[in-house]
Amino acid sequence: MRIIAHLDMDAFFAAVEERDRPYLIGQPIAVGADPQGGKGRGVVSTANYAARAYGIRSATPIRTAWELSEAARKKGLPPVVFVSSGFRKYGEISKEIMKIVASHLESTQKNLFEKEPPALEQVSVDECFFDLSFAGTYTKAKKVVVRIKREIEKSEKLSCSVGIGPNKLIAKIVSDFQKPDGLTVVLPEQVTEFLGPLPVRKIPGVGPKAEEKFIRLKIKTVADARKLSEERLKGMFGKWGSELYL
């Protein structure tokens, strides 16, 4: 039985800045390019949850983020604090987080007398997949993740959200389900029911353009998309359509 986890740090860059600059706590924060009073170029790297309430997200053009901040300020809300990216600092913290994950996996694996080291795949500075199949059950796997989350919080003063499922795709979708500081488990027999009502955009790889194609067919949820044949999806998206069907 495969048990895969996906760990995603919560608003990582912004959370690091809040941790290192206590006066920022509670303020809407956007990490990225300098807005230059609305004339800047570039995009937002990370927005904390307070800034997301204004409609600011990762990859939001910095000019748009500035405009949204100004609109909020005119309503009497706190303006967004724009912070330049400190990628070297974020990278060093990321290394420590990955060490924590690896250490817990290895120690648990040794206690279970497993010979093969557990797989850990870092996919970006703030997220990774890891294989918990050696735990044997989802209940035991969840306990391992709880310990990892606690250690990251204790050591780095940062929170993360984790999804556990039967494969990487499910784990990644699930990790976003209860942010921030979430831990969600979807058992193999729960996958179809869990995914069905979710917006089709939740499927990794389905971006704005793909979503538009689905909407034109009045397809809004994963359950709706399941009704399409592999050939239909290939006709819509080419080779990727087969992967999407699977």
mmCIF file of C-alpha atoms in Angstrom:
data_model
loop_
_atom_site.group_PDB
_atom_site.id
_atom_site.type_symbol
_atom_site.label_atom_id
_atom_site.label_comp_id
_atom_site.label_asym_id
_atom_site.label_seq_id
_atom_site.Cartn_x
_atom_site.Cartn_y
_atom_site.Cartn_z
ATOM 1 C CA MET A 1 0.000 0.000 0.000
ATOM 2 C CA ARG A 2 1.451 3.338 -1.077
ATOM 3 C CA ILE A 3 1.153 6.249 1.336
ATOM 4 C CA ILE A 4 2.466 9.542 -0.021
ATOM 5 C CA ALA A 5 2.658 12.911 1.741
ATOM 6 C CA HIS A 6 2.997 16.395 0.283
ATOM 7 C CA LEU A 7 4.313 19.111 2.596
ATOM 8 C CA ASP A 8 3.752 22.749 1.669
ATOM 9 C CA MET A 9 5.012 25.611 3.820
ATOM 10 C CA ASP A 10 2.308 28.202 4.565
ATOM 11 C CA ALA A 11 2.936 31.495 2.706
ATOM 12 C CA PHE A 12 6.615 30.643 3.166
ATOM 13 C CA PHE A 13 8.449 33.843 2.222
ATOM 14 C CA ALA A 14 5.921 36.081 3.972
ATOM 15 C CA ALA A 15 5.890 33.838 7.047
ATOM 16 C CA VAL A 16 9.691 34.067 7.295
ATOM 17 C CA GLU A 17 9.499 37.863 7.151
ATOM 18 C CA GLU A 18 6.829 37.927 9.877
ATOM 19 C CA ARG A 19 8.947 35.639 12.021
ATOM 20 C CA ASP A 20 12.086 37.748 11.595
ATOM 21 C CA ARG A 21 10.324 41.119 11.879
ATOM 22 C CA PRO A 22 7.727 40.870 14.672
ATOM 23 C CA TYR A 23 6.368 44.335 13.874
ATOM 24 C CA LEU A 24 4.957 42.846 10.648
ATOM 25 C CA ILE A 25 2.788 40.316 12.452
ATOM 26 C CA GLY A 26 -0.852 40.819 11.584
ATOM 27 C CA GLN A 27 -0.084 43.070 8.616
ATOM 28 C CA PRO A 28 -0.896 42.164 5.001
ATOM 29 C CA ILE A 29 2.451 41.312 3.389
ATOM 30 C CA ALA A 30 3.518 40.837 -0.220
ATOM 31 C CA VAL A 31 7.037 39.600 -0.915
ATOM 32 C CA GLY A 32 8.437 40.334 -4.347
ATOM 33 C CA ALA A 33 9.278 43.190 -6.665
ATOM 34 C CA ASP A 34 9.310 46.832 -5.583
ATOM 35 C CA PRO A 35 5.901 48.349 -6.484
ATOM 36 C CA GLN A 36 7.486 51.806 -6.934
ATOM 37 C CA GLY A 37 4.265 53.524 -6.069
ATOM 38 C CA GLY A 38 2.315 51.606 -8.664
ATOM 39 C CA LYS A 39 4.912 51.928 -11.436
ATOM 40 C CA GLY A 40 7.011 48.871 -10.624
ATOM 41 C CA ARG A 41 7.557 45.798 -12.745
ATOM 42 C CA GLY A 42 7.606 42.171 -11.740
ATOM 43 C CA VAL A 43 5.271 40.049 -9.689
ATOM 44 C CA VAL A 44 4.446 39.017 -6.140
ATOM 45 C CA SER A 45 6.432 35.968 -5.017
ATOM 46 C CA THR A 46 4.314 35.253 -1.948
ATOM 47 C CA ALA A 47 1.413 36.965 -0.227
ATOM 48 C CA ASN A 48 0.379 36.157 3.327
ATOM 49 C CA TYR A 49 -3.227 35.330 4.141
ATOM 50 C CA ALA A 50 -4.077 38.894 5.143
ATOM 51 C CA ALA A 51 -2.914 40.151 1.732
ATOM 52 C CA ARG A 52 -4.764 37.334 -0.026
ATOM 53 C CA ALA A 53 -7.963 38.692 1.474
ATOM 54 C CA TYR A 54 -7.359 41.728 -0.778
ATOM 55 C CA GLY A 55 -7.114 39.482 -3.842
ATOM 56 C CA ILE A 56 -3.316 39.385 -3.970
ATOM 57 C CA ARG A 57 -1.725 36.030 -4.810
ATOM 58 C CA SER A 58 1.595 34.620 -5.946
ATOM 59 C CA ALA A 59 2.321 35.799 -9.512
ATOM 60 C CA THR A 60 -0.005 38.807 -9.170
ATOM 61 C CA PRO A 61 1.607 41.695 -11.129
ATOM 62 C CA ILE A 62 3.161 44.050 -8.623
ATOM 63 C CA ARG A 63 1.259 47.015 -10.092
ATOM 64 C CA THR A 64 -2.014 45.172 -9.579
ATOM 65 C CA ALA A 65 -0.998 44.320 -6.009
ATOM 66 C CA TRP A 66 -0.301 48.007 -5.381
ATOM 67 C CA GLU A 67 -3.698 48.993 -6.770
ATOM 68 C CA LEU A 68 -5.452 46.410 -4.593
ATOM 69 C CA SER A 69 -3.526 47.680 -1.574
ATOM 70 C CA GLU A 70 -4.534 51.262 -2.323
ATOM 71 C CA ALA A 71 -8.159 50.224 -2.742
ATOM 72 C CA ALA A 72 -8.053 48.552 0.670
ATOM 73 C CA ARG A 73 -6.370 51.593 2.243
ATOM 74 C CA LYS A 74 -9.116 53.886 0.945
ATOM 75 C CA LYS A 75 -11.646 51.631 2.675
ATOM 76 C CA GLY A 76 -9.826 52.144 5.962
ATOM 77 C CA LEU A 77 -7.995 48.798 5.894
ATOM 78 C CA PRO A 78 -4.259 48.395 6.517
ATOM 79 C CA PRO A 79 -2.205 48.868 3.340
ATOM 80 C CA VAL A 80 -0.003 46.036 2.166
ATOM 81 C CA VAL A 81 3.609 45.975 3.356
ATOM 82 C CA PHE A 82 5.778 45.231 0.321
ATOM 83 C CA VAL A 83 9.001 43.378 1.139
ATOM 84 C CA SER A 84 11.891 42.597 -1.193
ATOM 85 C CA SER A 85 12.660 38.907 -1.651
ATOM 86 C CA GLY A 86 15.495 37.432 0.396
ATOM 87 C CA PHE A 87 16.004 34.272 -1.627
ATOM 88 C CA ARG A 88 19.314 33.325 -0.020
ATOM 89 C CA LYS A 89 17.729 33.433 3.428
ATOM 90 C CA TYR A 90 14.696 31.466 2.276
ATOM 91 C CA GLY A 91 16.974 28.873 0.701
ATOM 92 C CA GLU A 92 18.904 28.338 3.928
ATOM 93 C CA ILE A 93 15.713 27.930 5.937
ATOM 94 C CA SER A 94 14.408 25.520 3.322
ATOM 95 C CA LYS A 95 17.500 23.333 3.764
ATOM 96 C CA GLU A 96 16.859 23.127 7.510
ATOM 97 C CA ILE A 97 13.222 22.167 6.954
ATOM 98 C CA MET A 98 14.198 19.395 4.543
ATOM 99 C CA LYS A 99 16.739 18.129 7.079
ATOM 100 C CA ILE A 100 13.982 17.903 9.680
ATOM 101 C CA VAL A 101 11.759 15.907 7.332
ATOM 102 C CA ALA A 102 14.595 13.574 6.312
ATOM 103 C CA SER A 103 15.678 13.041 9.912
ATOM 104 C CA HIS A 104 12.208 12.036 11.078
ATOM 105 C CA LEU A 105 11.722 9.711 8.123
ATOM 106 C CA GLU A 106 15.046 7.992 8.690
ATOM 107 C CA SER A 107 14.596 7.599 12.440
ATOM 108 C CA THR A 108 11.080 6.176 12.030
ATOM 109 C CA GLN A 109 12.218 3.865 9.263
ATOM 110 C CA LYS A 110 15.077 2.517 11.414
ATOM 111 C CA ASN A 111 12.682 1.851 14.283
ATOM 112 C CA LEU A 112 10.613 -0.283 11.918
ATOM 113 C CA PHE A 113 13.737 -2.164 10.818
ATOM 114 C CA GLU A 114 13.285 -1.131 7.209
ATOM 115 C CA LYS A 115 16.392 -1.465 5.039
ATOM 116 C CA GLU A 116 15.566 0.909 2.208
ATOM 117 C CA PRO A 117 15.768 4.647 3.010
ATOM 118 C CA PRO A 118 12.422 6.447 2.550
ATOM 119 C CA ALA A 119 12.056 8.580 -0.561
ATOM 120 C CA LEU A 120 12.087 12.361 -0.170
ATOM 121 C CA GLU A 121 11.609 14.595 -3.213
ATOM 122 C CA GLN A 122 11.966 18.346 -2.856
ATOM 123 C CA VAL A 123 10.077 20.024 -5.702
ATOM 124 C CA SER A 124 10.545 23.687 -4.764
ATOM 125 C CA VAL A 125 11.994 25.836 -2.014
ATOM 126 C CA ASP A 126 8.851 25.418 0.091
ATOM 127 C CA GLU A 127 7.396 22.009 -0.747
ATOM 128 C CA CYS A 128 8.300 18.346 -0.941
ATOM 129 C CA PHE A 129 6.843 14.878 -1.352
ATOM 130 C CA PHE A 130 7.844 11.964 0.845
ATOM 131 C CA ASP A 131 6.962 8.294 0.898
ATOM 132 C CA LEU A 132 5.387 7.003 4.107
ATOM 133 C CA SER A 133 4.520 3.556 2.782
ATOM 134 C CA PHE A 134 6.938 2.016 5.287
ATOM 135 C CA ALA A 135 4.582 3.113 8.100
ATOM 136 C CA GLY A 136 2.160 0.416 6.975
ATOM 137 C CA THR A 137 -1.070 2.271 7.805
ATOM 138 C CA TYR A 138 -2.457 5.751 7.283
ATOM 139 C CA THR A 139 -2.893 6.116 11.047
ATOM 140 C CA LYS A 140 0.808 5.540 11.675
ATOM 141 C CA ALA A 141 1.742 7.733 8.716
ATOM 142 C CA LYS A 142 -0.298 10.582 10.170
ATOM 143 C CA LYS A 143 1.577 10.276 13.472
ATOM 144 C CA VAL A 144 4.895 10.660 11.628
ATOM 145 C CA VAL A 145 3.623 13.808 9.922
ATOM 146 C CA VAL A 146 2.376 15.263 13.222
ATOM 147 C CA ARG A 147 5.886 14.886 14.642
ATOM 148 C CA ILE A 148 7.408 16.533 11.571
ATOM 149 C CA LYS A 149 5.015 19.476 11.771
ATOM 150 C CA ARG A 150 5.744 19.938 15.477
ATOM 151 C CA GLU A 151 9.504 19.895 14.914
ATOM 152 C CA ILE A 152 9.305 22.467 12.113
ATOM 153 C CA GLU A 153 7.178 24.703 14.326
ATOM 154 C CA LYS A 154 9.536 24.277 17.285
ATOM 155 C CA SER A 155 12.778 24.645 15.357
ATOM 156 C CA GLU A 156 11.896 27.171 12.657
ATOM 157 C CA LYS A 157 8.800 28.885 14.142
ATOM 158 C CA LEU A 158 6.951 28.260 10.882
ATOM 159 C CA SER A 159 3.827 26.310 9.991
ATOM 160 C CA CYS A 160 3.190 23.957 7.110
ATOM 161 C CA SER A 161 0.255 22.075 5.656
ATOM 162 C CA VAL A 162 0.441 18.402 4.713
ATOM 163 C CA GLY A 163 -1.743 16.159 2.600
ATOM 164 C CA ILE A 164 -1.563 12.366 2.776
ATOM 165 C CA GLY A 165 -2.980 10.115 0.060
ATOM 166 C CA PRO A 166 -2.315 7.075 -2.132
ATOM 167 C CA ASN A 167 -0.247 8.994 -4.716
ATOM 168 C CA LYS A 168 1.503 12.303 -5.364
ATOM 169 C CA LEU A 169 -1.383 13.865 -7.247
ATOM 170 C CA ILE A 170 -3.865 13.286 -4.437
ATOM 171 C CA ALA A 171 -1.379 14.297 -1.746
ATOM 172 C CA LYS A 172 -0.675 17.628 -3.482
ATOM 173 C CA ILE A 173 -4.358 18.467 -3.906
ATOM 174 C CA VAL A 174 -5.109 17.462 -0.328
ATOM 175 C CA SER A 175 -2.281 19.525 1.214
ATOM 176 C CA ASP A 176 -4.082 22.679 0.077
ATOM 177 C CA PHE A 177 -7.376 21.660 1.644
ATOM 178 C CA GLN A 178 -6.969 23.017 5.188
ATOM 179 C CA LYS A 179 -4.457 25.847 5.015
ATOM 180 C CA PRO A 180 -2.792 27.168 7.052
ATOM 181 C CA ASP A 181 -1.302 24.593 9.436
ATOM 182 C CA GLY A 182 -3.453 21.809 8.015
ATOM 183 C CA LEU A 183 -3.158 18.043 7.974
ATOM 184 C CA THR A 184 -5.595 16.175 5.749
ATOM 185 C CA VAL A 185 -5.717 12.449 5.046
ATOM 186 C CA VAL A 186 -7.600 10.896 2.136
ATOM 187 C CA LEU A 187 -7.732 7.106 2.104
ATOM 188 C CA PRO A 188 -7.729 5.205 -1.227
ATOM 189 C CA GLU A 189 -11.420 4.381 -0.896
ATOM 190 C CA GLN A 190 -12.229 8.068 -0.267
ATOM 191 C CA VAL A 191 -10.485 9.521 -3.326
ATOM 192 C CA THR A 192 -13.427 9.538 -5.749
ATOM 193 C CA GLU A 193 -15.819 11.038 -3.212
ATOM 194 C CA PHE A 194 -13.264 13.611 -2.045
ATOM 195 C CA LEU A 195 -12.258 14.854 -5.484
ATOM 196 C CA GLY A 196 -15.691 14.803 -7.109
ATOM 197 C CA PRO A 197 -17.077 18.152 -5.873
ATOM 198 C CA LEU A 198 -13.787 20.053 -6.183
ATOM 199 C CA PRO A 199 -13.393 22.659 -8.951
ATOM 200 C CA VAL A 200 -11.616 21.176 -11.962
ATOM 201 C CA ARG A 201 -8.975 23.911 -11.493
ATOM 202 C CA LYS A 202 -7.787 22.032 -8.395
ATOM 203 C CA ILE A 203 -6.197 19.391 -10.627
ATOM 204 C CA PRO A 204 -2.472 20.240 -10.925
ATOM 205 C CA GLY A 205 -1.772 21.367 -14.463
ATOM 206 C CA VAL A 206 -5.244 22.781 -15.091
ATOM 207 C CA GLY A 207 -4.586 26.496 -15.429
ATOM 208 C CA PRO A 208 -6.777 29.406 -16.575
ATOM 209 C CA LYS A 209 -6.739 28.424 -20.270
ATOM 210 C CA ALA A 210 -7.604 24.788 -19.611
ATOM 211 C CA GLU A 211 -10.291 25.893 -17.179
ATOM 212 C CA GLU A 212 -11.836 28.085 -19.890
ATOM 213 C CA LYS A 213 -12.115 25.082 -22.197
ATOM 214 C CA PHE A 214 -13.900 23.116 -19.494
ATOM 215 C CA ILE A 215 -16.235 25.989 -18.699
ATOM 216 C CA ARG A 216 -17.259 26.221 -22.357
ATOM 217 C CA LEU A 217 -18.445 22.611 -21.994
ATOM 218 C CA LYS A 218 -20.219 23.521 -18.725
ATOM 219 C CA ILE A 219 -17.744 21.383 -16.794
ATOM 220 C CA LYS A 220 -17.025 22.877 -13.378
ATOM 221 C CA THR A 221 -16.066 20.000 -11.072
ATOM 222 C CA VAL A 222 -13.783 16.989 -11.155
ATOM 223 C CA ALA A 223 -16.884 14.787 -11.216
ATOM 224 C CA ASP A 224 -18.064 16.626 -14.344
ATOM 225 C CA ALA A 225 -14.669 16.162 -16.009
ATOM 226 C CA ARG A 226 -14.734 12.416 -15.339
ATOM 227 C CA LYS A 227 -17.631 12.113 -17.787
ATOM 228 C CA LEU A 228 -15.347 13.019 -20.702
ATOM 229 C CA SER A 229 -13.678 10.209 -22.634
ATOM 230 C CA GLU A 230 -9.933 9.947 -23.096
ATOM 231 C CA GLU A 231 -10.334 10.721 -26.800
ATOM 232 C CA ARG A 232 -12.308 13.867 -26.004
ATOM 233 C CA LEU A 233 -9.644 15.080 -23.600
ATOM 234 C CA LYS A 234 -6.888 14.297 -26.126
ATOM 235 C CA GLY A 235 -8.800 16.343 -28.660
ATOM 236 C CA MET A 236 -8.932 19.233 -26.208
ATOM 237 C CA PHE A 237 -5.401 19.101 -24.795
ATOM 238 C CA GLY A 238 -3.308 16.851 -27.036
ATOM 239 C CA LYS A 239 -1.003 14.278 -25.429
ATOM 240 C CA TRP A 240 -1.570 15.781 -21.982
ATOM 241 C CA GLY A 241 -5.233 14.906 -22.345
ATOM 242 C CA SER A 242 -4.394 11.208 -21.819
ATOM 243 C CA GLU A 243 -2.492 11.995 -18.627
ATOM 244 C CA LEU A 244 -5.366 14.160 -17.450
ATOM 245 C CA TYR A 245 -7.825 11.342 -18.175
ATOM 246 C CA LEU A 246 -5.783 8.919 -16.058
#
